[in-house]
Structure formats: structure tokens, C-alpha cells
Amino acid sequence: MTTDSPTPDTGAELLPIATPARTRAALRTLIRPDRGLALTGLGILVGATVVGLLVQPLLGRIVDIVADGRPAGDLTLPVVLLVAVAVVQGLTTMLGLTRIARLGETVLARLRERFVERALNLPADRLERAGAGDLTARVTGDVARVAEAVRSALPEMARSVLAILLTLGALALLDVRFLLAALLAVPVQLLTARWYVRRALTLYADQRVANGAQQQQLLETIGGAVTVRGHRLEEQHTERSAGRSRKAVDLTMRSVNLVLGFYGRLHIAEYIGLAAVLIAGFWLVRDGAVSIGTATAAALYFHSLFGPVNAALVLLDDAQSAAAGLARLVGVTDLAEQPEPEAGKPEAGKPTAGKPEAGKAAPASVPRQRIASSEAAVTVHAVSHAYGPGRPVLHEVSLTLEPGEHVALVGTSGAGKSTLARIVAGVQQPTAGTVTSPAGGGSAPAGAGEHPVVLVTQEVHVFTGSLAEDLRLARPEATDADLRAALATVHALDWAEALPDGLGTVVGEGGHRLDPARAQQLALARLVLADPALAVLDEATAEAGSAGARVLERSAEAALDGRTALVVAHRLTQAVAADRVVVLEAGRVVESGPHDELRDADGPYAALWRAWSGSRTAAPHP
């Protein structure tokens, strides 16, 4: 179960935050595979703590030997035992903490993998409503805070809690009255912990949200710097950034004051408890109930509690901050979880955008044949979609793509083309209606690979690494010959082999820079390697500019050859080459048919064609 996170003044609908109960359940799920490691580590720490508790009685024994005026030789055994206790405790503590740290790192790695997996599958429109800052803050600050807690707070907390419990038991063994005296500090400590926890969780959650809003503002300001300067909005954006920074700083200072008050109350509890134990020791020694050495051991026991008690309570600071971060991470993983489809019931295809899974494909160098089948490859039935109340984008759109058919989506800006394309690709779910495709469990068209659908947009990311590694994201087992064949298919082999190190050339951040046209050809080559039954291109040639448009269109045609395709046409030359053109207007299908037929029908498409072609020489009709 999750709850909506507080919405800052950015207007964004932030990603949800898991409830405390759901967060605890998720944590148990993460730890469950390593229960044996957890129990072994805790068992070793218990043994180390028990051994360490022998220090105080041995010191008390030394005090009694000196107080009774015994020979110096009587000190040998207690001293040797103290050395042995130190060695054994050190070794067992190291072993126990190592196992607890291994547990923490394993759980942290599992959490990271699950978060990244779920975040990559979030609906695109949900991410857009939340803004990049919220997800960025979670994947950086929240993950770092949880990691810090796992690496330092978890082992120390385990050791401190064990030390507290076993030390209180040792006080009771000396004399139960020592334990009762020590417990006078507990009410103050409990009230302090309660006072802190009730304030810290909300404060740290607000702090994380404020940091996300601050990052979102910085991302928007920097990303839109040209527009900001063009409209002389520097002062307004600077003030917004400063305002959100002030809010983040204010919350940070509130957390500092909270921690200072927390420490002050803990010191009061320490003085109360130590004074009570010393007074109890004085009375018991005076009455002959215990020896001076026993009273000394009791005082040392309570003094030894200062460290673990303070550590445990202070670690509440890290625990609360980590809990707030974990709740935000679990909120994302829960949001992305989708119920399993019922047996035999098709569902919308899952996309392979940017980083497709491994799949077996036919060699790219083998020419494909158009698929002929009476079974529809994709059926869109009464699909509607809205990005919020009163913001409808699609209205009961129905569409069928036959196997091997190429359909071009055209329409004015805002008609809903990209939204429909992403719904067909499975990137986002429709508000109403259904989409069935080869991804839904039905049989894929003959000759198709294991990837049911691949989406290629105009926003192509070139991953950091060699060109070969970037291509193998689509099919990790692909040979160099497969990679060259895919590049040749999209007419990119010549420039790829002309790079400084050929397929071994490092591209992406810090590597060889690929221009937009070449980056898009790289994405199309990945599509060829993935070999999907259905390909969705969303203005995939838009970034090339006029000079590279024709080259990219040839590359796209080659990549789509033999497979079912839905193409959001940036240029109407793509509509000319398509088997069928579907015209969207205000989220509705208003025309559908071949290019020639629609061009001569003097309807919406004919108007678009005249407006687009203008003085251009139209591409020859197929």
C-alpha cells in the first residue's frame, strides 16, 4: 500500500510513498532469501557480546584483590583473562559484523536492482507528471541514504541492541537492585526516543520532497536555459531556485535543531541512571550485601551502556532518514508492479525502449518477406486516454494492423499521435479500452524474434561504451558479423567501420560523439537485432534535419521491412511509403486509407498534404 507524497509548489504529481507497514513488509521480503546469513551473524555477535561482558567482573575482581591486600601474584589470572577476552571479543565481533555487513550489501543490491527494474517500467505519462527531479532525488539521495544506513547503522544497531540487553541481564545477575537503579534512566530515554521519532519521520520525508523540488527546478532552469534567456526570465527562475533552496535549507536546520535536542535529553538520562547505580552501590556495600568489586562492576556495566544506548538512540536519526528514503523507493517499486495477466488473456505489449532484452533474431542479412496472414497483428479497441481530469488526448480510437502492414499516423501537433503510439507499444496504459498484440501471449507472426514490440522515438540515447556493446543491448549474444549485418541493413556500416576503432570505438558520454542522424541509425540497428514482431516509430527521423531526412527514411524502411509497423510520420514522405495512412484529429480517427486515395479525397489528409508539400516536389507514388 502506498500513499500520495506531498506535492510541492511545482505543480507536479509526485510519485507515491509507501506506508510504514508496506515498507516493513518489503524489507522482510528483501531479507528473506538470506535469513541464514542474518541468523548466523546475529548469533556470532551475541557470543562476542557475552564474552565482552566478562570485562567488568574481572575488573571488579581486581578491585577486590587490591582492597583485600592480597599478593600481587593473584592479579595474574584476572589480567590474563582480560587479554583473552579482548582477543576473543575482537575476533568474534569482526566476524559477526562482517556477516551482517554482507547481509546489508546483498539486500541493498537487491533493492537497487528491483528499483531500477521497476523504474524502467513506469508509465511514461506517470513520470512526466512527477517530473524528473522527484525520480532523480530518489535514485540518488534516497538510495545513498539507505546505503549509508545499511553499511554503518545496521551493524552498529545490531551490536548496540545486543549489548544493551545482555548488559542489563548482567546487572540483574550482580544484584537485581542494580538493574532497578539503572532502569530509572529508561523513562527519560523512551520519552526522548518517542519525541524524536514522532517529529523525525515527517521532517525527513518533507526534506526529501524539498530536495526533489529543488532538483526539479534546477533541471528545468538549466535544461531550458536558452528559452529562459530568450524570454528574459532569468530573474524569475533564479528566485524560484532560491525559494526552493531556502525551503530545503530551512528543513535541514530544523533537523539539526531536532538532533541537538535529542542529544541533550540523552545526557540527562545518563546522569540520572549513573547517579542511581552509584547510590545503590553505596548502600549495598555499606550493608555488606555486595563487595566493593561488585559495586564497581555494576557502575562499569552501566557506564558501558552509555556507548550502545546512545548509539542505538542516535542511530534512530539514520534509521528514520533511511526509513523515509526506503518508503520512497518502495513507493516506486509498488507503483510499477502490474498484476499478472490471466491465463489465455492477452495484454498490451511491453516495450523494449532503448535497452531491449535479449532475444533470438533471424540474421539481419537475410532479406525478409512480407507476412501474409488473416490474423491481426495489433488490435486497438475503443482506446481513450487522458493525462488528468479534463485533459483528454484520445477518444475511443479503434485501429487494426495486419501482420506485415506498415501504418503511418499523421495529424497536426497535439492530435494524440505519440500518445497512441506509446499505448500500442505498451509504454503507457490507456485510460480506457484495450490493446492486443503479439506481446499479449498470442502467437507472433512467422519469422519474428522473441521481442514482441520495440519502440524507437526521436529521443535516442547512446549508451556509454563501445559501439559493439551499445548494439548488443538489443541482443547480447550477437556476433560481430550480426552487428555488421544490422548496420549494413540500416545503411550505417560504412561510417561505423570508418570510426577510429571501428566497432570497438567508445561512444556515448565522454566517447566519440555521434550526430543525431547516426545515433538514430544506431537505434534502428538495435531494432534489427532485436527482431520484433511489431515496431513502433515515433517521429524517429525528426532529429536528422532536412539533409539527413532521406537517409534516415531509407534506414527506417529497411529496418521495418518484413515486420508490422506503426510509424508516427514526421514527414509525409513516410506516409507515401506506408501501406495505409491513419489521420488523427483531436484524438479521433477521422480518415484511414492508402496515400493516393486520401490525397484525392479532398479531406483532412489532402489538406495536410497540400500544406506540407507546398513548393516541394512530392515523392513519387509507389
mmCIF file with all atom_site columns, C-alpha atoms in Angstrom, residues 300-488:
data_model
loop_
_atom_site.group_PDB
_atom_site.id
_atom_site.type_symbol
_atom_site.label_atom_id
_atom_site.label_alt_id
_atom_site.label_comp_id
_atom_site.label_asym_id
_atom_site.label_entity_id
_atom_site.label_seq_id
_atom_site.pdbx_PDB_ins_code
_atom_site.Cartn_x
_atom_site.Cartn_y
_atom_site.Cartn_z
_atom_site.occupancy
_atom_site.B_iso_or_equiv
_atom_site.pdbx_formal_charge
_atom_site.auth_seq_id
_atom_site.auth_comp_id
_atom_site.auth_asym_id
_atom_site.auth_atom_id
_atom_site.pdbx_PDB_model_num
ATOM 1   C CA . LEU A 1 300 ? 31.222  -0.087  34.966  1.00 0.00 ? 300 LEU A CA 1
ATOM 2   C CA . TYR A 1 301 ? 28.364  -2.065  33.435  1.00 0.00 ? 301 TYR A CA 1
ATOM 3   C CA . PHE A 1 302 ? 26.112  0.974   33.461  1.00 0.00 ? 302 PHE A CA 1
ATOM 4   C CA . HIS A 1 303 ? 28.885  3.198   32.174  1.00 0.00 ? 303 HIS A CA 1
ATOM 5   C CA . SER A 1 304 ? 29.482  0.728   29.360  1.00 0.00 ? 304 SER A CA 1
ATOM 6   C CA . LEU A 1 305 ? 25.823  1.218   28.406  1.00 0.00 ? 305 LEU A CA 1
ATOM 7   C CA . PHE A 1 306 ? 26.471  4.866   27.530  1.00 0.00 ? 306 PHE A CA 1
ATOM 8   C CA . GLY A 1 307 ? 28.012  3.892   24.203  1.00 0.00 ? 307 GLY A CA 1
ATOM 9   C CA . PRO A 1 308 ? 25.464  1.337   22.945  1.00 0.00 ? 308 PRO A CA 1
ATOM 10  C CA . VAL A 1 309 ? 22.408  3.189   24.333  1.00 0.00 ? 309 VAL A CA 1
ATOM 11  C CA . ASN A 1 310 ? 23.493  6.471   22.801  1.00 0.00 ? 310 ASN A CA 1
ATOM 12  C CA . ALA A 1 311 ? 24.491  4.699   19.597  1.00 0.00 ? 311 ALA A CA 1
ATOM 13  C CA . ALA A 1 312 ? 21.142  2.923   19.363  1.00 0.00 ? 312 ALA A CA 1
ATOM 14  C CA . LEU A 1 313 ? 19.156  6.083   20.027  1.00 0.00 ? 313 LEU A CA 1
ATOM 15  C CA . VAL A 1 314 ? 21.368  8.257   17.865  1.00 0.00 ? 314 VAL A CA 1
ATOM 16  C CA . LEU A 1 315 ? 21.072  5.696   15.102  1.00 0.00 ? 315 LEU A CA 1
ATOM 17  C CA . LEU A 1 316 ? 17.369  6.434   15.167  1.00 0.00 ? 316 LEU A CA 1
ATOM 18  C CA . ASP A 1 317 ? 18.410  9.521   13.231  1.00 0.00 ? 317 ASP A CA 1
ATOM 19  C CA . ASP A 1 318 ? 19.919  7.385   10.468  1.00 0.00 ? 318 ASP A CA 1
ATOM 20  C CA . ALA A 1 319 ? 17.118  4.842   10.792  1.00 0.00 ? 319 ALA A CA 1
ATOM 21  C CA . GLN A 1 320 ? 14.382  7.456   10.410  1.00 0.00 ? 320 GLN A CA 1
ATOM 22  C CA . SER A 1 321 ? 16.119  9.088   7.465   1.00 0.00 ? 321 SER A CA 1
ATOM 23  C CA . ALA A 1 322 ? 16.748  5.696   5.861   1.00 0.00 ? 322 ALA A CA 1
ATOM 24  C CA . ALA A 1 323 ? 13.154  4.632   6.562   1.00 0.00 ? 323 ALA A CA 1
ATOM 25  C CA . ALA A 1 324 ? 11.879  7.747   4.817   1.00 0.00 ? 324 ALA A CA 1
ATOM 26  C CA . GLY A 1 325 ? 14.136  7.028   1.846   1.00 0.00 ? 325 GLY A CA 1
ATOM 27  C CA . LEU A 1 326 ? 13.166  3.350   1.784   1.00 0.00 ? 326 LEU A CA 1
ATOM 28  C CA . ALA A 1 327 ? 9.464   4.258   1.834   1.00 0.00 ? 327 ALA A CA 1
ATOM 29  C CA . ARG A 1 328 ? 10.009  6.474   -1.224  1.00 0.00 ? 328 ARG A CA 1
ATOM 30  C CA . LEU A 1 329 ? 11.857  3.674   -3.036  1.00 0.00 ? 329 LEU A CA 1
ATOM 31  C CA . VAL A 1 330 ? 9.218   1.075   -2.167  1.00 0.00 ? 330 VAL A CA 1
ATOM 32  C CA . GLY A 1 331 ? 6.557   3.523   -3.343  1.00 0.00 ? 331 GLY A CA 1
ATOM 33  C CA . VAL A 1 332 ? 8.126   3.441   -6.811  1.00 0.00 ? 332 VAL A CA 1
ATOM 34  C CA . THR A 1 333 ? 8.520   -0.360  -6.892  1.00 0.00 ? 333 THR A CA 1
ATOM 35  C CA . ASP A 1 334 ? 4.887   -0.823  -5.835  1.00 0.00 ? 334 ASP A CA 1
ATOM 36  C CA . LEU A 1 335 ? 3.667   1.704   -8.387  1.00 0.00 ? 335 LEU A CA 1
ATOM 37  C CA . ALA A 1 336 ? 5.383   -0.156  -11.208 1.00 0.00 ? 336 ALA A CA 1
ATOM 38  C CA . GLU A 1 337 ? 4.153   -3.599  -10.213 1.00 0.00 ? 337 GLU A CA 1
ATOM 39  C CA . GLN A 1 338 ? 1.435   -4.828  -12.545 1.00 0.00 ? 338 GLN A CA 1
ATOM 40  C CA . PRO A 1 339 ? -0.822  -7.835  -11.918 1.00 0.00 ? 339 PRO A CA 1
ATOM 41  C CA . GLU A 1 340 ? -0.043  -10.954 -13.842 1.00 0.00 ? 340 GLU A CA 1
ATOM 42  C CA . PRO A 1 341 ? -2.325  -11.493 -16.843 1.00 0.00 ? 341 PRO A CA 1
ATOM 43  C CA . GLU A 1 342 ? -4.905  -14.206 -16.553 1.00 0.00 ? 342 GLU A CA 1
ATOM 44  C CA . ALA A 1 343 ? -4.175  -17.407 -18.396 1.00 0.00 ? 343 ALA A CA 1
ATOM 45  C CA . GLY A 1 344 ? -5.034  -17.056 -22.038 1.00 0.00 ? 344 GLY A CA 1
ATOM 46  C CA . LYS A 1 345 ? -5.901  -13.392 -21.682 1.00 0.00 ? 345 LYS A CA 1
ATOM 47  C CA . PRO A 1 346 ? -3.829  -11.100 -23.924 1.00 0.00 ? 346 PRO A CA 1
ATOM 48  C CA . GLU A 1 347 ? -2.377  -7.861  -22.647 1.00 0.00 ? 347 GLU A CA 1
ATOM 49  C CA . ALA A 1 348 ? -0.782  -4.831  -24.214 1.00 0.00 ? 348 ALA A CA 1
ATOM 50  C CA . GLY A 1 349 ? 2.750   -5.465  -25.402 1.00 0.00 ? 349 GLY A CA 1
ATOM 51  C CA . LYS A 1 350 ? 5.637   -4.492  -23.200 1.00 0.00 ? 350 LYS A CA 1
ATOM 52  C CA . PRO A 1 351 ? 8.112   -2.218  -24.967 1.00 0.00 ? 351 PRO A CA 1
ATOM 53  C CA . THR A 1 352 ? 11.790  -2.598  -25.404 1.00 0.00 ? 352 THR A CA 1
ATOM 54  C CA . ALA A 1 353 ? 12.819  1.040   -25.413 1.00 0.00 ? 353 ALA A CA 1
ATOM 55  C CA . GLY A 1 354 ? 16.473  1.962   -25.576 1.00 0.00 ? 354 GLY A CA 1
ATOM 56  C CA . LYS A 1 355 ? 17.677  -1.195  -23.814 1.00 0.00 ? 355 LYS A CA 1
ATOM 57  C CA . PRO A 1 356 ? 15.796  -4.230  -25.104 1.00 0.00 ? 356 PRO A CA 1
ATOM 58  C CA . GLU A 1 357 ? 16.065  -7.677  -23.592 1.00 0.00 ? 357 GLU A CA 1
ATOM 59  C CA . ALA A 1 358 ? 17.963  -10.461 -25.208 1.00 0.00 ? 358 ALA A CA 1
ATOM 60  C CA . GLY A 1 359 ? 16.114  -12.253 -27.948 1.00 0.00 ? 359 GLY A CA 1
ATOM 61  C CA . LYS A 1 360 ? 16.904  -14.613 -30.764 1.00 0.00 ? 360 LYS A CA 1
ATOM 62  C CA . ALA A 1 361 ? 16.596  -12.979 -34.150 1.00 0.00 ? 361 ALA A CA 1
ATOM 63  C CA . ALA A 1 362 ? 16.990  -14.127 -37.683 1.00 0.00 ? 362 ALA A CA 1
ATOM 64  C CA . PRO A 1 363 ? 20.265  -12.933 -39.255 1.00 0.00 ? 363 PRO A CA 1
ATOM 65  C CA . ALA A 1 364 ? 19.824  -9.335  -40.311 1.00 0.00 ? 364 ALA A CA 1
ATOM 66  C CA . SER A 1 365 ? 21.467  -10.016 -43.658 1.00 0.00 ? 365 SER A CA 1
ATOM 67  C CA . VAL A 1 366 ? 18.657  -12.385 -44.710 1.00 0.00 ? 366 VAL A CA 1
ATOM 68  C CA . PRO A 1 367 ? 16.029  -10.444 -46.678 1.00 0.00 ? 367 PRO A CA 1
ATOM 69  C CA . ARG A 1 368 ? 12.570  -10.620 -45.156 1.00 0.00 ? 368 ARG A CA 1
ATOM 70  C CA . GLN A 1 369 ? 9.359   -11.408 -46.928 1.00 0.00 ? 369 GLN A CA 1
ATOM 71  C CA . ARG A 1 370 ? 6.129   -9.560  -46.218 1.00 0.00 ? 370 ARG A CA 1
ATOM 72  C CA . ILE A 1 371 ? 3.934   -11.632 -43.911 1.00 0.00 ? 371 ILE A CA 1
ATOM 73  C CA . ALA A 1 372 ? 0.524   -12.645 -45.123 1.00 0.00 ? 372 ALA A CA 1
ATOM 74  C CA . SER A 1 373 ? -1.980  -13.807 -42.519 1.00 0.00 ? 373 SER A CA 1
ATOM 75  C CA . SER A 1 374 ? -5.613  -13.341 -41.716 1.00 0.00 ? 374 SER A CA 1
ATOM 76  C CA . GLU A 1 375 ? -4.798  -12.915 -38.009 1.00 0.00 ? 375 GLU A CA 1
ATOM 77  C CA . ALA A 1 376 ? -4.462  -9.272  -36.953 1.00 0.00 ? 376 ALA A CA 1
ATOM 78  C CA . ALA A 1 377 ? -1.067  -8.368  -35.516 1.00 0.00 ? 377 ALA A CA 1
ATOM 79  C CA . VAL A 1 378 ? -2.397  -5.494  -33.392 1.00 0.00 ? 378 VAL A CA 1
ATOM 80  C CA . THR A 1 379 ? -5.918  -4.546  -32.459 1.00 0.00 ? 379 THR A CA 1
ATOM 81  C CA . VAL A 1 380 ? -6.715  -1.256  -30.731 1.00 0.00 ? 380 VAL A CA 1
ATOM 82  C CA . HIS A 1 381 ? -10.280 -1.227  -29.455 1.00 0.00 ? 381 HIS A CA 1
ATOM 83  C CA . ALA A 1 382 ? -12.047 1.894   -28.153 1.00 0.00 ? 382 ALA A CA 1
ATOM 84  C CA . VAL A 1 383 ? -8.883  3.303   -26.580 1.00 0.00 ? 383 VAL A CA 1
ATOM 85  C CA . SER A 1 384 ? -9.218  6.587   -24.707 1.00 0.00 ? 384 SER A CA 1
ATOM 86  C CA . HIS A 1 385 ? -6.575  8.373   -22.722 1.00 0.00 ? 385 HIS A CA 1
ATOM 87  C CA . ALA A 1 386 ? -6.301  11.483  -20.556 1.00 0.00 ? 386 ALA A CA 1
ATOM 88  C CA . TYR A 1 387 ? -3.313  12.949  -18.752 1.00 0.00 ? 387 TYR A CA 1
ATOM 89  C CA . GLY A 1 388 ? -5.555  14.220  -15.976 1.00 0.00 ? 388 GLY A CA 1
ATOM 90  C CA . PRO A 1 389 ? -9.115  15.325  -15.297 1.00 0.00 ? 389 PRO A CA 1
ATOM 91  C CA . GLY A 1 390 ? -10.349 17.467  -18.150 1.00 0.00 ? 390 GLY A CA 1
ATOM 92  C CA . ARG A 1 391 ? -7.284  16.711  -20.298 1.00 0.00 ? 391 ARG A CA 1
ATOM 93  C CA . PRO A 1 392 ? -8.429  14.039  -22.776 1.00 0.00 ? 392 PRO A CA 1
ATOM 94  C CA . VAL A 1 393 ? -5.995  13.160  -25.550 1.00 0.00 ? 393 VAL A CA 1
ATOM 95  C CA . LEU A 1 394 ? -7.610  10.174  -27.256 1.00 0.00 ? 394 LEU A CA 1
ATOM 96  C CA . HIS A 1 395 ? -11.321 9.423   -27.703 1.00 0.00 ? 395 HIS A CA 1
ATOM 97  C CA . GLU A 1 396 ? -12.351 5.780   -28.326 1.00 0.00 ? 396 GLU A CA 1
ATOM 98  C CA . VAL A 1 397 ? -9.772  5.115   -31.014 1.00 0.00 ? 397 VAL A CA 1
ATOM 99  C CA . SER A 1 398 ? -10.074 1.765   -32.785 1.00 0.00 ? 398 SER A CA 1
ATOM 100 C CA . LEU A 1 399 ? -7.412  0.528   -35.179 1.00 0.00 ? 399 LEU A CA 1
ATOM 101 C CA . THR A 1 400 ? -6.230  -2.771  -36.640 1.00 0.00 ? 400 THR A CA 1
ATOM 102 C CA . LEU A 1 401 ? -2.759  -3.504  -38.013 1.00 0.00 ? 401 LEU A CA 1
ATOM 103 C CA . GLU A 1 402 ? -2.492  -6.631  -40.127 1.00 0.00 ? 402 GLU A CA 1
ATOM 104 C CA . PRO A 1 403 ? 0.692   -8.736  -39.955 1.00 0.00 ? 403 PRO A CA 1
ATOM 105 C CA . GLY A 1 404 ? 3.422   -7.127  -42.038 1.00 0.00 ? 404 GLY A CA 1
ATOM 106 C CA . GLU A 1 405 ? 1.394   -3.949  -42.616 1.00 0.00 ? 405 GLU A CA 1
ATOM 107 C CA . HIS A 1 406 ? 3.003   -0.525  -42.316 1.00 0.00 ? 406 HIS A CA 1
ATOM 108 C CA . VAL A 1 407 ? 0.617   2.115   -40.983 1.00 0.00 ? 407 VAL A CA 1
ATOM 109 C CA . ALA A 1 408 ? 1.514   5.803   -40.844 1.00 0.00 ? 408 ALA A CA 1
ATOM 110 C CA . LEU A 1 409 ? -0.085  8.017   -38.177 1.00 0.00 ? 409 LEU A CA 1
ATOM 111 C CA . VAL A 1 410 ? -0.434  11.621  -39.294 1.00 0.00 ? 410 VAL A CA 1
ATOM 112 C CA . GLY A 1 411 ? -2.104  14.690  -37.870 1.00 0.00 ? 411 GLY A CA 1
ATOM 113 C CA . THR A 1 412 ? -1.409  18.129  -36.522 1.00 0.00 ? 412 THR A CA 1
ATOM 114 C CA . SER A 1 413 ? 0.554   18.698  -33.346 1.00 0.00 ? 413 SER A CA 1
ATOM 115 C CA . GLY A 1 414 ? -1.469  17.672  -30.302 1.00 0.00 ? 414 GLY A CA 1
ATOM 116 C CA . ALA A 1 415 ? -3.689  15.259  -32.222 1.00 0.00 ? 415 ALA A CA 1
ATOM 117 C CA . GLY A 1 416 ? -2.604  12.364  -29.982 1.00 0.00 ? 416 GLY A CA 1
ATOM 118 C CA . LYS A 1 417 ? -0.243  10.541  -32.346 1.00 0.00 ? 417 LYS A CA 1
ATOM 119 C CA . SER A 1 418 ? 2.615   9.981   -29.892 1.00 0.00 ? 418 SER A CA 1
ATOM 120 C CA . THR A 1 419 ? 0.210   9.006   -27.119 1.00 0.00 ? 419 THR A CA 1
ATOM 121 C CA . LEU A 1 420 ? -1.419  6.360   -29.302 1.00 0.00 ? 420 LEU A CA 1
ATOM 122 C CA . ALA A 1 421 ? 1.995   5.107   -30.414 1.00 0.00 ? 421 ALA A CA 1
ATOM 123 C CA . ARG A 1 422 ? 3.181   4.704   -26.832 1.00 0.00 ? 422 ARG A CA 1
ATOM 124 C CA . ILE A 1 423 ? -0.032  2.909   -25.871 1.00 0.00 ? 423 ILE A CA 1
ATOM 125 C CA . VAL A 1 424 ? 0.346   0.484   -28.776 1.00 0.00 ? 424 VAL A CA 1
ATOM 126 C CA . ALA A 1 425 ? 3.977   -0.072  -27.749 1.00 0.00 ? 425 ALA A CA 1
ATOM 127 C CA . GLY A 1 426 ? 2.865   -0.739  -24.164 1.00 0.00 ? 426 GLY A CA 1
ATOM 128 C CA . VAL A 1 427 ? 4.893   2.142   -22.722 1.00 0.00 ? 427 VAL A CA 1
ATOM 129 C CA . GLN A 1 428 ? 1.800   3.568   -21.074 1.00 0.00 ? 428 GLN A CA 1
ATOM 130 C CA . GLN A 1 429 ? -1.610  2.168   -20.289 1.00 0.00 ? 429 GLN A CA 1
ATOM 131 C CA . PRO A 1 430 ? -4.780  3.668   -21.759 1.00 0.00 ? 430 PRO A CA 1
ATOM 132 C CA . THR A 1 431 ? -7.387  5.249   -19.522 1.00 0.00 ? 431 THR A CA 1
ATOM 133 C CA . ALA A 1 432 ? -9.992  3.072   -21.228 1.00 0.00 ? 432 ALA A CA 1
ATOM 134 C CA . GLY A 1 433 ? -10.094 0.480   -23.980 1.00 0.00 ? 433 GLY A CA 1
ATOM 135 C CA . THR A 1 434 ? -7.788  -2.418  -24.838 1.00 0.00 ? 434 THR A CA 1
ATOM 136 C CA . VAL A 1 435 ? -4.780  -3.156  -26.996 1.00 0.00 ? 435 VAL A CA 1
ATOM 137 C CA . THR A 1 436 ? -3.910  -6.704  -28.057 1.00 0.00 ? 436 THR A CA 1
ATOM 138 C CA . SER A 1 437 ? -0.675  -7.534  -29.819 1.00 0.00 ? 437 SER A CA 1
ATOM 139 C CA . PRO A 1 438 ? 1.831   -10.384 -30.210 1.00 0.00 ? 438 PRO A CA 1
ATOM 140 C CA . ALA A 1 439 ? 3.177   -9.355  -26.782 1.00 0.00 ? 439 ALA A CA 1
ATOM 141 C CA . GLY A 1 440 ? -0.050  -10.415 -25.174 1.00 0.00 ? 440 GLY A CA 1
ATOM 142 C CA . GLY A 1 441 ? 0.661   -14.094 -25.296 1.00 0.00 ? 441 GLY A CA 1
ATOM 143 C CA . GLY A 1 442 ? -0.793  -14.727 -28.750 1.00 0.00 ? 442 GLY A CA 1
ATOM 144 C CA . SER A 1 443 ? 1.294   -16.233 -31.486 1.00 0.00 ? 443 SER A CA 1
ATOM 145 C CA . ALA A 1 444 ? 3.742   -13.818 -33.049 1.00 0.00 ? 444 ALA A CA 1
ATOM 146 C CA . PRO A 1 445 ? 3.893   -13.534 -36.838 1.00 0.00 ? 445 PRO A CA 1
ATOM 147 C CA . ALA A 1 446 ? 6.113   -16.054 -38.534 1.00 0.00 ? 446 ALA A CA 1
ATOM 148 C CA . GLY A 1 447 ? 9.733   -15.077 -38.726 1.00 0.00 ? 447 GLY A CA 1
ATOM 149 C CA . ALA A 1 448 ? 9.515   -12.688 -35.794 1.00 0.00 ? 448 ALA A CA 1
ATOM 150 C CA . GLY A 1 449 ? 12.020  -12.880 -32.973 1.00 0.00 ? 449 GLY A CA 1
ATOM 151 C CA . GLU A 1 450 ? 11.352  -13.174 -29.244 1.00 0.00 ? 450 GLU A CA 1
ATOM 152 C CA . HIS A 1 451 ? 10.793  -9.407  -28.913 1.00 0.00 ? 451 HIS A CA 1
ATOM 153 C CA . PRO A 1 452 ? 7.113   -8.695  -29.468 1.00 0.00 ? 452 PRO A CA 1
ATOM 154 C CA . VAL A 1 453 ? 7.483   -4.905  -29.758 1.00 0.00 ? 453 VAL A CA 1
ATOM 155 C CA . VAL A 1 454 ? 10.241  -2.287  -29.937 1.00 0.00 ? 454 VAL A CA 1
ATOM 156 C CA . LEU A 1 455 ? 9.656   1.445   -29.671 1.00 0.00 ? 455 LEU A CA 1
ATOM 157 C CA . VAL A 1 456 ? 12.061  3.910   -31.304 1.00 0.00 ? 456 VAL A CA 1
ATOM 158 C CA . THR A 1 457 ? 11.499  7.608   -30.670 1.00 0.00 ? 457 THR A CA 1
ATOM 159 C CA . GLN A 1 458 ? 13.259  10.774  -31.751 1.00 0.00 ? 458 GLN A CA 1
ATOM 160 C CA . GLU A 1 459 ? 14.930  10.927  -28.320 1.00 0.00 ? 459 GLU A CA 1
ATOM 161 C CA . VAL A 1 460 ? 17.646  8.313   -28.772 1.00 0.00 ? 460 VAL A CA 1
ATOM 162 C CA . HIS A 1 461 ? 20.191  7.617   -26.063 1.00 0.00 ? 461 HIS A CA 1
ATOM 163 C CA . VAL A 1 462 ? 23.665  6.463   -26.972 1.00 0.00 ? 462 VAL A CA 1
ATOM 164 C CA . PHE A 1 463 ? 24.900  4.363   -24.062 1.00 0.00 ? 463 PHE A CA 1
ATOM 165 C CA . THR A 1 464 ? 28.463  4.818   -22.857 1.00 0.00 ? 464 THR A CA 1
ATOM 166 C CA . GLY A 1 465 ? 30.722  2.029   -24.085 1.00 0.00 ? 465 GLY A CA 1
ATOM 167 C CA . SER A 1 466 ? 31.941  0.617   -27.363 1.00 0.00 ? 466 SER A CA 1
ATOM 168 C CA . LEU A 1 467 ? 29.699  0.759   -30.408 1.00 0.00 ? 467 LEU A CA 1
ATOM 169 C CA . ALA A 1 468 ? 29.505  -3.040  -30.323 1.00 0.00 ? 468 ALA A CA 1
ATOM 170 C CA . GLU A 1 469 ? 28.371  -3.018  -26.683 1.00 0.00 ? 469 GLU A CA 1
ATOM 171 C CA . ASP A 1 470 ? 25.724  -0.424  -27.488 1.00 0.00 ? 470 ASP A CA 1
ATOM 172 C CA . LEU A 1 471 ? 24.377  -2.599  -30.293 1.00 0.00 ? 471 LEU A CA 1
ATOM 173 C CA . ARG A 1 472 ? 24.448  -5.749  -28.153 1.00 0.00 ? 472 ARG A CA 1
ATOM 174 C CA . LEU A 1 473 ? 21.993  -4.172  -25.745 1.00 0.00 ? 473 LEU A CA 1
ATOM 175 C CA . ALA A 1 474 ? 19.414  -5.484  -28.206 1.00 0.00 ? 474 ALA A CA 1
ATOM 176 C CA . ARG A 1 475 ? 20.907  -8.982  -28.458 1.00 0.00 ? 475 ARG A CA 1
ATOM 177 C CA . PRO A 1 476 ? 23.808  -9.751  -26.087 1.00 0.00 ? 476 PRO A CA 1
ATOM 178 C CA . GLU A 1 477 ? 24.777  -12.986 -27.866 1.00 0.00 ? 477 GLU A CA 1
ATOM 179 C CA . ALA A 1 478 ? 25.090  -11.299 -31.288 1.00 0.00 ? 478 ALA A CA 1
ATOM 180 C CA . THR A 1 479 ? 28.374  -11.900 -33.110 1.00 0.00 ? 479 THR A CA 1
ATOM 181 C CA . ASP A 1 480 ? 30.399  -9.177  -34.796 1.00 0.00 ? 480 ASP A CA 1
ATOM 182 C CA . ALA A 1 481 ? 29.045  -10.463 -38.105 1.00 0.00 ? 481 ALA A CA 1
ATOM 183 C CA . ASP A 1 482 ? 25.485  -9.976  -36.798 1.00 0.00 ? 482 ASP A CA 1
ATOM 184 C CA . LEU A 1 483 ? 26.313  -6.430  -35.733 1.00 0.00 ? 483 LEU A CA 1
ATOM 185 C CA . ARG A 1 484 ? 27.794  -5.600  -39.147 1.00 0.00 ? 484 ARG A CA 1
ATOM 186 C CA . ALA A 1 485 ? 24.792  -7.114  -40.886 1.00 0.00 ? 485 ALA A CA 1
ATOM 187 C CA . ALA A 1 486 ? 22.394  -4.992  -38.781 1.00 0.00 ? 486 ALA A CA 1
ATOM 188 C CA . LEU A 1 487 ? 24.418  -1.848  -39.502 1.00 0.00 ? 487 LEU A CA 1
ATOM 189 C CA . ALA A 1 488 ? 24.501  -2.697  -43.200 1.00 0.00 ? 488 ALA A CA 1
#
